Coordinates of C-alpha atoms in Angstrom, one line a residue:
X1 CA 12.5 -5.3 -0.3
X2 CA 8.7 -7.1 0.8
X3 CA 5.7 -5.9 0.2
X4 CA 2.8 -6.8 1.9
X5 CA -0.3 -7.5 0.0
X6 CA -3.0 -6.7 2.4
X7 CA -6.1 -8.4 0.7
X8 CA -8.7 -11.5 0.7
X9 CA -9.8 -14.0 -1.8
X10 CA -12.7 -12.6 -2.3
X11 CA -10.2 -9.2 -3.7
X12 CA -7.9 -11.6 -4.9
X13 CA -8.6 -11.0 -9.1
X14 CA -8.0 -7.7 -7.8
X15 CA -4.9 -8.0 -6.5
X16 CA -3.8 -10.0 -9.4
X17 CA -3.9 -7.2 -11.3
X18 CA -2.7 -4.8 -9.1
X19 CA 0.3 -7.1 -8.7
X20 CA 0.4 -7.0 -13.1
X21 CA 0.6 -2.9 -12.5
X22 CA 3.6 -3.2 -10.3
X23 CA 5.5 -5.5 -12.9
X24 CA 4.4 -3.3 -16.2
X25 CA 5.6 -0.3 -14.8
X26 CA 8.5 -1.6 -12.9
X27 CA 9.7 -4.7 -14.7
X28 CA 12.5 -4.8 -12.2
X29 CA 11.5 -3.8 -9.3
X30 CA 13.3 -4.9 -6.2
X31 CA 9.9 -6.1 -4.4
X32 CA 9.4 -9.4 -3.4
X33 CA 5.7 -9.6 -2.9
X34 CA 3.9 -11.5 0.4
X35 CA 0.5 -12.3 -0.4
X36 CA -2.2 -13.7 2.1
X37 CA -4.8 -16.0 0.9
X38 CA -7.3 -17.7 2.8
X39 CA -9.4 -21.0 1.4
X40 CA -8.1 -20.8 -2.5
X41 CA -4.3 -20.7 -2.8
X42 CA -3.7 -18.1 -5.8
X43 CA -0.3 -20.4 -6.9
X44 CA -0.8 -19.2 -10.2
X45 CA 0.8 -16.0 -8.9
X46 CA 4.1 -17.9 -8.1
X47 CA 3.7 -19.4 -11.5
X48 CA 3.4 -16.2 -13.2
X49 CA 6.1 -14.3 -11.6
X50 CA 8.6 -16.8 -9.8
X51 CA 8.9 -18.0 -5.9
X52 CA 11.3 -15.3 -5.7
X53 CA 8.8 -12.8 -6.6
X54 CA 5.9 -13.8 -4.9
X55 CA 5.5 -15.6 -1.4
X56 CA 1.9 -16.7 -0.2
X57 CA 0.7 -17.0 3.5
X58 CA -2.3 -18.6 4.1
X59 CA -4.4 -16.6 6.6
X60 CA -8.1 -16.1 8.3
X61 CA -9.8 -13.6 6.3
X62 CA -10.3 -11.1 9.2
X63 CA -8.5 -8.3 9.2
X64 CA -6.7 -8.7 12.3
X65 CA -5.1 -12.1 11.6
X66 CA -4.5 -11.2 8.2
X67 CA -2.5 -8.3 9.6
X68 CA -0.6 -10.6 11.8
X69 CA 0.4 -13.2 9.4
X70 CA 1.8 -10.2 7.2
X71 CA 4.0 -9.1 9.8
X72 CA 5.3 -12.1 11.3
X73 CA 7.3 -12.0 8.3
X74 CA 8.7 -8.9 9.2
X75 CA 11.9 -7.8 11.6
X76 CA 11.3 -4.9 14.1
X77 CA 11.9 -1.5 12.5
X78 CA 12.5 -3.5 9.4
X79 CA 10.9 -0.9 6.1
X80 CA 8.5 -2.6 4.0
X81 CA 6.3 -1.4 0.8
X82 CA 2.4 -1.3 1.6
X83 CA 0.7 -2.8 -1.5
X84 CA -3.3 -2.8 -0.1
X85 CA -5.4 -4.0 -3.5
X86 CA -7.1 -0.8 -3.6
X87 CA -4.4 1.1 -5.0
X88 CA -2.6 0.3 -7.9
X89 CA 0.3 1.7 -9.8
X90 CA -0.1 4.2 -13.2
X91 CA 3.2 5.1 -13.2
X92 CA 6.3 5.2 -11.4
X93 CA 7.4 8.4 -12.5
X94 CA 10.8 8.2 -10.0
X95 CA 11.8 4.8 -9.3
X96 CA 15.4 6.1 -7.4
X97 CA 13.5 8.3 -4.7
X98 CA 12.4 5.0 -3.2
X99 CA 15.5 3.2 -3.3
X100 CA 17.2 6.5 -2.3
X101 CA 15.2 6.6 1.1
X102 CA 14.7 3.5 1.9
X103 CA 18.3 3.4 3.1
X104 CA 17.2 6.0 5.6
X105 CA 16.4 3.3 8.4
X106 CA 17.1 4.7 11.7
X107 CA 14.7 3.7 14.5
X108 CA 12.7 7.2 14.6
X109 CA 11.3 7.2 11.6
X110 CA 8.5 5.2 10.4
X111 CA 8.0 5.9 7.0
X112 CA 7.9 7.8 3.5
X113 CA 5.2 8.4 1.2
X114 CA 6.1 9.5 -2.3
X115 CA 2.3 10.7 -3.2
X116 CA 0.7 14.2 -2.2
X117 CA -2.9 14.7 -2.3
X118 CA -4.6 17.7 -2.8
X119 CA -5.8 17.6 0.7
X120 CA -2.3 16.7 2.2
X121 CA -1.6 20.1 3.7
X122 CA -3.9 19.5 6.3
X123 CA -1.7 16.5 8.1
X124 CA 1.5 18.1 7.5
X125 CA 3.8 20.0 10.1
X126 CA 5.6 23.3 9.0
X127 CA 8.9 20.8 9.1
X128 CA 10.9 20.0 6.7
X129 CA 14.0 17.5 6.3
X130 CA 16.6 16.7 4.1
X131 CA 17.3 13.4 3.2
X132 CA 20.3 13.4 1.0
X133 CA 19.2 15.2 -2.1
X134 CA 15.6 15.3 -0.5
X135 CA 13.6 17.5 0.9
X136 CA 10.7 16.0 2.7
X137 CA 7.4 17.4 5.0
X138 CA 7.0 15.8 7.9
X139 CA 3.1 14.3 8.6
X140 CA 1.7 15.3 12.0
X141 CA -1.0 12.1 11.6
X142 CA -1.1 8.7 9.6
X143 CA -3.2 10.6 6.2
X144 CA -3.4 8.6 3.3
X145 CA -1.6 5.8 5.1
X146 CA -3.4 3.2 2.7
X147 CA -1.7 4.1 -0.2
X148 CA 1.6 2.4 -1.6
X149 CA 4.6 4.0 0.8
X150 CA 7.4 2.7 2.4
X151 CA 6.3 2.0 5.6
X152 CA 7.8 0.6 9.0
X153 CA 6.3 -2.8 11.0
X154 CA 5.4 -0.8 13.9
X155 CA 3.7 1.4 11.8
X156 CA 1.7 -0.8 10.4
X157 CA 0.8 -3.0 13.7
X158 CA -0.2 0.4 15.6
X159 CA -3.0 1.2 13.5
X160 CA -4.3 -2.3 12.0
X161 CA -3.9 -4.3 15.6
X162 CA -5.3 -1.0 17.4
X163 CA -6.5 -2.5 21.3
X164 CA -9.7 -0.4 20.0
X165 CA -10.6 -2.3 17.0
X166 CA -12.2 -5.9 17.0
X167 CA -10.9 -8.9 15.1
X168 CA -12.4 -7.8 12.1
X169 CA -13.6 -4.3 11.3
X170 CA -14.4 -2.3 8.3
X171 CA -11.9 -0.2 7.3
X172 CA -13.2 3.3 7.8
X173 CA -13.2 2.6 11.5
X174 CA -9.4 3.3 10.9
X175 CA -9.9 6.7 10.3
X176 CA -10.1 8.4 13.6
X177 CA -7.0 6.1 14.8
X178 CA -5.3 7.7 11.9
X179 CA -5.7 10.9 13.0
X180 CA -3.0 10.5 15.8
X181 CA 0.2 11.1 16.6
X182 CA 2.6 8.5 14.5
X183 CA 4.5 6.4 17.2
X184 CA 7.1 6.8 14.7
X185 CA 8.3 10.0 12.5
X186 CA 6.5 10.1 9.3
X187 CA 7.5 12.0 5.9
X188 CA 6.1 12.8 2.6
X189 CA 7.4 14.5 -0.7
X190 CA 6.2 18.0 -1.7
X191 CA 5.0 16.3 -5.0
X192 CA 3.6 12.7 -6.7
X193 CA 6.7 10.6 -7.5
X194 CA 4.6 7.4 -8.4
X195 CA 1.1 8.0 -10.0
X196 CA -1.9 5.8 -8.6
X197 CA -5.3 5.5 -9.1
X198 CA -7.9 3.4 -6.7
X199 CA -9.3 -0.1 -7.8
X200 CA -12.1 0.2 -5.1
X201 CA -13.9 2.3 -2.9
X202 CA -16.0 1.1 -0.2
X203 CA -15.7 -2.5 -1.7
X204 CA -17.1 -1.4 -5.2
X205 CA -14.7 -1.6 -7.8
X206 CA -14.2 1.8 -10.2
X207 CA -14.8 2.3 -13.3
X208 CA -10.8 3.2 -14.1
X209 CA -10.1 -0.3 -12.6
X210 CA -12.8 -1.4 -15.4
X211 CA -11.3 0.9 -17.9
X212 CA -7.7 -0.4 -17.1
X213 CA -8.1 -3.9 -16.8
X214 CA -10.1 -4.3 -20.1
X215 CA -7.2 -2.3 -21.7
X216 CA -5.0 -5.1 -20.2
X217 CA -7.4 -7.7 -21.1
X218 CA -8.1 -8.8 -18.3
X219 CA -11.1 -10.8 -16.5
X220 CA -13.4 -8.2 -14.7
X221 CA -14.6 -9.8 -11.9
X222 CA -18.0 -10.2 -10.6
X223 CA -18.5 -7.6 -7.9
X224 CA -20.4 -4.9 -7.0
X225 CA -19.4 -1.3 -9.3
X226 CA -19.7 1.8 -8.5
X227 CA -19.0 5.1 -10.9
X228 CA -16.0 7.1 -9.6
X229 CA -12.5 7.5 -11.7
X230 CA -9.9 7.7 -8.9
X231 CA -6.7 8.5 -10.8
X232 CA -4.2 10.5 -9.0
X233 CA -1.2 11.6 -11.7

C-alpha cells in the first residue's frame, strides 16, 4: 500500500519521526512510504528502514509540484495512505479496519477516515453504509482531510492542484476548497480506530511533539514552538 509523505526538508527531522511512529506502532505495516525531498536527500531513511520501505522523490519545495511528484507515482483511482508530517501516529488501536476497507475500491468512492473528531458531526450526512462488518458515515465535505486516511489520487489532486490555488500557497487557503462537495464518495467511522496527535500547527512544532520525541530520544529540531498538546486518543 504507498503512502505519500507530503512534506519539505525544512519538515524533514519531522517527518523522520513521524515515519519512527508509523514503524513503533505498526512494526509490520503493509506501507511502503514515498517521500519527497528537495536540495538534501534524507537516504538515511532508506538506510534505516530498507528500499522496500521507503522510496524518495526529489521534488521543488512548492506545494504544487511537490503534490505532483507524489502522484505521478500513483494509478487513477488507485487508494493510497495520506502521511502529511503534521500528524503522527499514537496508536493504532485497529490495524484490520484499514486493511478490511481498503479492499473496497470501486470507482465512487474516494476514501475512509478511521478518526472522528469532536467536531465531525458537522461534515457528515445522516447516511450510513455498511461495508462488510462496517458501518460507516458518509462526509458531505473534505473535514479533516489532513489527517492519516486512506485516500484516493483524485482526491488528493482535487484539492492540492485546485485551478484556484497558486503554485505554492499556505495551507489554510485549503480550507474553503474543503468545504465542497467531494468529487468522490467519502466515509468515516463513528469512532477513533488509530490515535493521533499533531506535530505542528501553523509551522510551530507542539509541545507533545517535544514531549514524544525526547521520550524517543530523539533530536528536537531547531524551529519555531508553540504551546498546544494536540493528542487525539
Amino acid at each position: 500500500m504507498k503512502a505519500l509523505c507530503f512534506t519539505f526538508d525544512r519538515n524533514m527531522p519531522i517527518m523522520e519521526y513521524v515515519l519512527y511512529t508509523y514503524f513503533k506502532c505498526w512494526p509490520d505495516n503493509p506501507f511502503v512510504f514515498y517521500v519527497p525531498w528537495n536540495e538534501v536527500k534524507p537516504s538515511y531513511l532508506v538506510d534505516k528502514y530498507g528500499s522496500n520501505k521507503i522510496k524518495l522523490l526529489q521534488t521543488d519545495s512548492a506545494v504544487k509540484p511537490t503534490i505532483r511528484t507524489l502522484l505521478s507515482a500513483v494509478e487513477p483511482n488507485e487508494f493510497i495512505w495520506w502521511a502529511q508530517d503534521d500528524k503522527y501516529i499514537i496508536d493504532f488501536k485497529n490495524k484490520q479496519i484499514i486493511q478490511d476497507l481498503h479492499q473496497y475500491n470501486s470507482q465512487n468512492i474516494g476514501g475512509f477516515m478511521f478518526t472522528k473528531n469532536s467536531d465531525a458531526e458537522k461534515s457528515h450526512l445522516k447516511t450510513k453504509n455498511n461495508f462488510g462488518k462496517h458501518e460507516l458515515i458518509k462526509k458531505k465535505n473534505h473535514h479533516q482531510i489532513f489527517q492519516p486516511q486512506l485516500i484516493k489520487k483524485e482526491v488528493i489532486e482535487y484539492l492540492y492542484l485546485h485551478d484556484s490555488l497558486n503554485e505554492h500557497y499556505p495551507l489554510h487557503n485549503l480550507y474553503k476548497i474543503m468545504s465542497f462537495k467531494p468529487i468522490k464518495d467519502l466515509y468515516s467511522t463513528q469512532v477513533n480506530h488509530i490515535s493521533i496527535a499533531e506535530s505542528l500547527d501553523q509551522g510551530r512544532i507542539t509541545s507533545n511533539l517535544v514531549y514524544h520525541m525526547n521520550e524517543d530520544n530523539f533530536e528536537i529540531p531547531d524551529l519555531p514552538r508553540c504551546n498546544k498538546t494536540m493528542i487525539y486518543y
